[in-house]
PDB file of C-alpha atoms in Angstrom:
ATOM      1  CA  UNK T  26      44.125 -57.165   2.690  1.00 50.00           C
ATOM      2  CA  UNK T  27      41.905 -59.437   4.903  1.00 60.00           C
ATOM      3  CA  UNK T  28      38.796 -58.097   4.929  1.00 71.00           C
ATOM      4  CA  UNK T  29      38.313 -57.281   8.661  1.00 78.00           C
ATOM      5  CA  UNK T  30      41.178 -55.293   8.509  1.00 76.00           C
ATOM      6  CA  UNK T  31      39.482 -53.563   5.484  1.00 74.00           C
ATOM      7  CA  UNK T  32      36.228 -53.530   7.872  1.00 80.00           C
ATOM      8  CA  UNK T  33      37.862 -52.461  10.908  1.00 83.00           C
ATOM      9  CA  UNK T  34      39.618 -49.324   8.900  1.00 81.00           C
ATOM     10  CA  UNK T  35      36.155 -48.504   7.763  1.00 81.00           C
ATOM     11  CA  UNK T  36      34.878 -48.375  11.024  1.00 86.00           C
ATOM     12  CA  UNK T  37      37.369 -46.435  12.607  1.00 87.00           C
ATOM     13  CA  UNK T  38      37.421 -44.044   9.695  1.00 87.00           C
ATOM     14  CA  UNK T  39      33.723 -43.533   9.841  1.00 88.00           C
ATOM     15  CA  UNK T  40      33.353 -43.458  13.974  1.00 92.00           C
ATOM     16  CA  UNK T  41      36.275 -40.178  13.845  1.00 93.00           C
ATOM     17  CA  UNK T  42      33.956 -39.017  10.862  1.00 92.00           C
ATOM     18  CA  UNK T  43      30.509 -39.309  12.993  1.00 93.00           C
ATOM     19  CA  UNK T  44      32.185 -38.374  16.059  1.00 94.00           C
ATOM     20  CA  UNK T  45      33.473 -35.061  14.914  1.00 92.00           C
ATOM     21  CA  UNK T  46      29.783 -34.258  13.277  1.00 93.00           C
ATOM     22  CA  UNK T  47      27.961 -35.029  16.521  1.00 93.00           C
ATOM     23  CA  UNK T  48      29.898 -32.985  18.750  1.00 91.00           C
ATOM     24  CA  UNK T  49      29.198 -30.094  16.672  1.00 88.00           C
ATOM     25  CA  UNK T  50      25.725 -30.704  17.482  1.00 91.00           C
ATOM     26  CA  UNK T  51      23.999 -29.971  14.171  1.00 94.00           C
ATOM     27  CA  UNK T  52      21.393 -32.179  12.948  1.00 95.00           C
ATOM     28  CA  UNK T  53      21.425 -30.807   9.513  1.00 95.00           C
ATOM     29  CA  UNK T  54      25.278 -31.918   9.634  1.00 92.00           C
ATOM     30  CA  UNK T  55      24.770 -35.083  11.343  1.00 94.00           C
ATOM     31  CA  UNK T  56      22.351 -35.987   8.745  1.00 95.00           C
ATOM     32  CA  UNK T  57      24.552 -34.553   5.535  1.00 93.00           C
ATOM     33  CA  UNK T  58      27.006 -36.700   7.071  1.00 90.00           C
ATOM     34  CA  UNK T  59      24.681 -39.908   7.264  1.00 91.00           C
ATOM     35  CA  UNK T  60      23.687 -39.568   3.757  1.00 92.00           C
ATOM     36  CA  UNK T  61      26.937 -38.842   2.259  1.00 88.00           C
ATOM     37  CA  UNK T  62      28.305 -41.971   4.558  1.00 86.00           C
ATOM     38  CA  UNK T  63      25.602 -44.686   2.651  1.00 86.00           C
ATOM     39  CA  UNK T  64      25.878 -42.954  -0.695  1.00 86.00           C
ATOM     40  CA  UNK T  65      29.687 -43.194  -0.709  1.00 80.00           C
ATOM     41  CA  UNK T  66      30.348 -46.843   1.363  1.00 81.00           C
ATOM     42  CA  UNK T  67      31.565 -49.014  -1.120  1.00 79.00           C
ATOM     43  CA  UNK T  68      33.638 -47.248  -2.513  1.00 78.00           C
ATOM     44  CA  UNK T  69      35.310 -45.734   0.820  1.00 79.00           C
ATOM     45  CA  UNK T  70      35.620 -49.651   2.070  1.00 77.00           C
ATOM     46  CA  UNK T  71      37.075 -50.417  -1.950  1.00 79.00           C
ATOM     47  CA  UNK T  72      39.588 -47.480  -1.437  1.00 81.00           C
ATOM     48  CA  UNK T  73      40.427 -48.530   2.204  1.00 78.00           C
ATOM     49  CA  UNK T  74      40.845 -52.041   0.929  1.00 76.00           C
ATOM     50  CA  UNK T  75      43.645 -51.387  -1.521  1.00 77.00           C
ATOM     51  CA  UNK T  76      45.004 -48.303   0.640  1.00 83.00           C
ATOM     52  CA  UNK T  77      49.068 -48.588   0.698  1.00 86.00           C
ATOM     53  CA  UNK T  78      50.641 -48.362   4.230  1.00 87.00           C
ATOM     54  CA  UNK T  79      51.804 -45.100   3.668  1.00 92.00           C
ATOM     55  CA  UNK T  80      48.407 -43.741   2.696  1.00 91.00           C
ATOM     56  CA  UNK T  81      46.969 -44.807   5.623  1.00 90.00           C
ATOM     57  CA  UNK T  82      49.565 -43.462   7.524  1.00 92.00           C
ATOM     58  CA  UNK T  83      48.650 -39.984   5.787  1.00 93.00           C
ATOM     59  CA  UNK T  84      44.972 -40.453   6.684  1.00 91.00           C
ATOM     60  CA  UNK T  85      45.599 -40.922  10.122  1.00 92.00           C
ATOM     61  CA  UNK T  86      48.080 -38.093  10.069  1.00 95.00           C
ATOM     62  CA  UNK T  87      45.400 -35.838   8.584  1.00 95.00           C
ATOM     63  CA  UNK T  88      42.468 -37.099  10.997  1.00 95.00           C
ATOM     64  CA  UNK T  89      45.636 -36.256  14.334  1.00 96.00           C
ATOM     65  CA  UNK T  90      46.007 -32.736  12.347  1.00 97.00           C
ATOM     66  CA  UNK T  91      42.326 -31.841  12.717  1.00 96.00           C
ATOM     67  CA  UNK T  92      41.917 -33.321  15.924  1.00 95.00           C
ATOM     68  CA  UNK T  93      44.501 -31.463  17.530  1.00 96.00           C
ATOM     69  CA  UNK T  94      42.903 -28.862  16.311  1.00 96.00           C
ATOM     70  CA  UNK T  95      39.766 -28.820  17.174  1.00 94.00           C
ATOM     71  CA  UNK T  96      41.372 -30.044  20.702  1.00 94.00           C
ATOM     72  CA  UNK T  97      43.198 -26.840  20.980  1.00 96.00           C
ATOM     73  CA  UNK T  98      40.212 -24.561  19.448  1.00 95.00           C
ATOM     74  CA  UNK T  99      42.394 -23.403  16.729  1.00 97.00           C
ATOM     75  CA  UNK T 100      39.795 -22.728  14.050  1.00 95.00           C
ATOM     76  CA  UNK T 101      42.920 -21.500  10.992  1.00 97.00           C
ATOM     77  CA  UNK T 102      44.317 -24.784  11.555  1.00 97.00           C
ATOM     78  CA  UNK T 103      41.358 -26.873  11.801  1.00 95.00           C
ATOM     79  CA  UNK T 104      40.000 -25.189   8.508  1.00 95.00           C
ATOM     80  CA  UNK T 105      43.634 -25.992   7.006  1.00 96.00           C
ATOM     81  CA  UNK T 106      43.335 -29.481   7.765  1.00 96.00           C
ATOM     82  CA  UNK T 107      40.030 -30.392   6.885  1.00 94.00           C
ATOM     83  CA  UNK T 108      40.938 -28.962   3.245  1.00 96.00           C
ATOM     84  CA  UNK T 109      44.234 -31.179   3.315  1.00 96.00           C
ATOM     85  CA  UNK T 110      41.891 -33.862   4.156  1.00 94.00           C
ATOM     86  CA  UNK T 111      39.632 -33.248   1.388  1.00 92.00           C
ATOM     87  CA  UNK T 112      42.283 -33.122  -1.111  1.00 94.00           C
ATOM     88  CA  UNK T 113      43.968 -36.239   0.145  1.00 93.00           C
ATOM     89  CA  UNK T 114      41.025 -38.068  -0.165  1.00 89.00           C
ATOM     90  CA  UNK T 115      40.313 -36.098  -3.683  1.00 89.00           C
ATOM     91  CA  UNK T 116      44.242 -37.770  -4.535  1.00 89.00           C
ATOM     92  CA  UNK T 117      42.929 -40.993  -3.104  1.00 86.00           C
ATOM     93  CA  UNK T 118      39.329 -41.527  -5.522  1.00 83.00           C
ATOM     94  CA  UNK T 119      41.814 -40.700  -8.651  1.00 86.00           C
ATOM     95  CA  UNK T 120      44.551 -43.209  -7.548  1.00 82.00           C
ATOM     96  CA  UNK T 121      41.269 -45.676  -7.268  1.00 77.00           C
ATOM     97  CA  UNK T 122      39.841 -44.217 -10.232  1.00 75.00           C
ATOM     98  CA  UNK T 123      42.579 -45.254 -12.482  1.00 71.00           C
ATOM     99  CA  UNK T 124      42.777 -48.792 -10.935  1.00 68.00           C
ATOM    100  CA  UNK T 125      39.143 -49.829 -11.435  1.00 60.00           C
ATOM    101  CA  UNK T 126      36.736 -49.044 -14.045  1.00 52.00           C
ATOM    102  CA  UNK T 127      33.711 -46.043 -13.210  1.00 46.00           C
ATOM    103  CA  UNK T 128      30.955 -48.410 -14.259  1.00 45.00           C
ATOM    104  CA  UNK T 129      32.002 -50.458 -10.742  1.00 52.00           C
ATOM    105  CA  UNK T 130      32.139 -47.625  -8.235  1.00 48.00           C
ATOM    106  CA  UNK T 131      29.208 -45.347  -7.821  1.00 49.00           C
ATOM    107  CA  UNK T 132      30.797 -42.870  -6.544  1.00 50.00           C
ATOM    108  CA  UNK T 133      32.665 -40.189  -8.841  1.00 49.00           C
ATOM    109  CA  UNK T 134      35.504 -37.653  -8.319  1.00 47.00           C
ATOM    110  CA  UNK T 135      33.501 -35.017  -8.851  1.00 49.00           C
ATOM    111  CA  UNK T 136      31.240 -35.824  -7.001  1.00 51.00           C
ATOM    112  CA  UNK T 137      33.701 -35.531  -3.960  1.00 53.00           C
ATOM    113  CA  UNK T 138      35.037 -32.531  -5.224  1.00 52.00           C
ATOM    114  CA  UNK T 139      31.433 -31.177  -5.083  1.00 53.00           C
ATOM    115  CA  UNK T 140      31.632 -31.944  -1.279  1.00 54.00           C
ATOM    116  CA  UNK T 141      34.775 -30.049  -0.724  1.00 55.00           C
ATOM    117  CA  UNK T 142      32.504 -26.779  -2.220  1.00 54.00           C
ATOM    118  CA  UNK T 143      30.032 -27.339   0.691  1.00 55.00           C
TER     119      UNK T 143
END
């Protein structure tokens, strides 16, 4: 994939991430989210890099899911789809994980799945 494409998916991915985190208005979360953004970067902008079309379709359709949502102030739903989220993107790290070696991504499955306990 040309890599502005891979950029500009990273960039839209992160801006609905931040976005989300600063309307809730929590610096503790805005800052959780900051950290967790540098620590894991590479490897989201690896993933998003080699992401099939139909994965990214699935992304966007989880990121519409929790929008909606939040839009509609339906806290079941939004709760629902933030753990489908999680475990889509769980799905995605292993799919990467068996294409690449560990020794070139920092980042590790569990330590997403140690998010998702948060």
């Amino acid at each position: 994939m040309a890599d502005s494409r891979m950029q500009e998916r990273a960039q839209l991915d992160k801006h609905f991430h931040d976005t989300i985190i600063q309307m809730c208005g929590n610096r503790l979360l805005m800052l959780l989210n900051e950290t967790l953004s540098q620590l894991f970067e590479s490897s989201i902008h690896e993933i998003l890099a080699d992401i099939s079309a139909r994965d990214w379709e699935e992304l966007l359709s989880c990121h519409v899911t929790i929008y909606e949502s939040l839009r509609t102030r339906n806290l079941p739903a939004c709760t629902t789809a933030v753990m489908a989220h999680y475990d889509f993107i769980d799905d995605l790290f292993k799919k990467y994980e068996h294409q690449t070696s560990l020794e070139e991504s920092p980042a590790s499955i569990t330590s997403i799945t140690s998010i998702k306990q948060l």
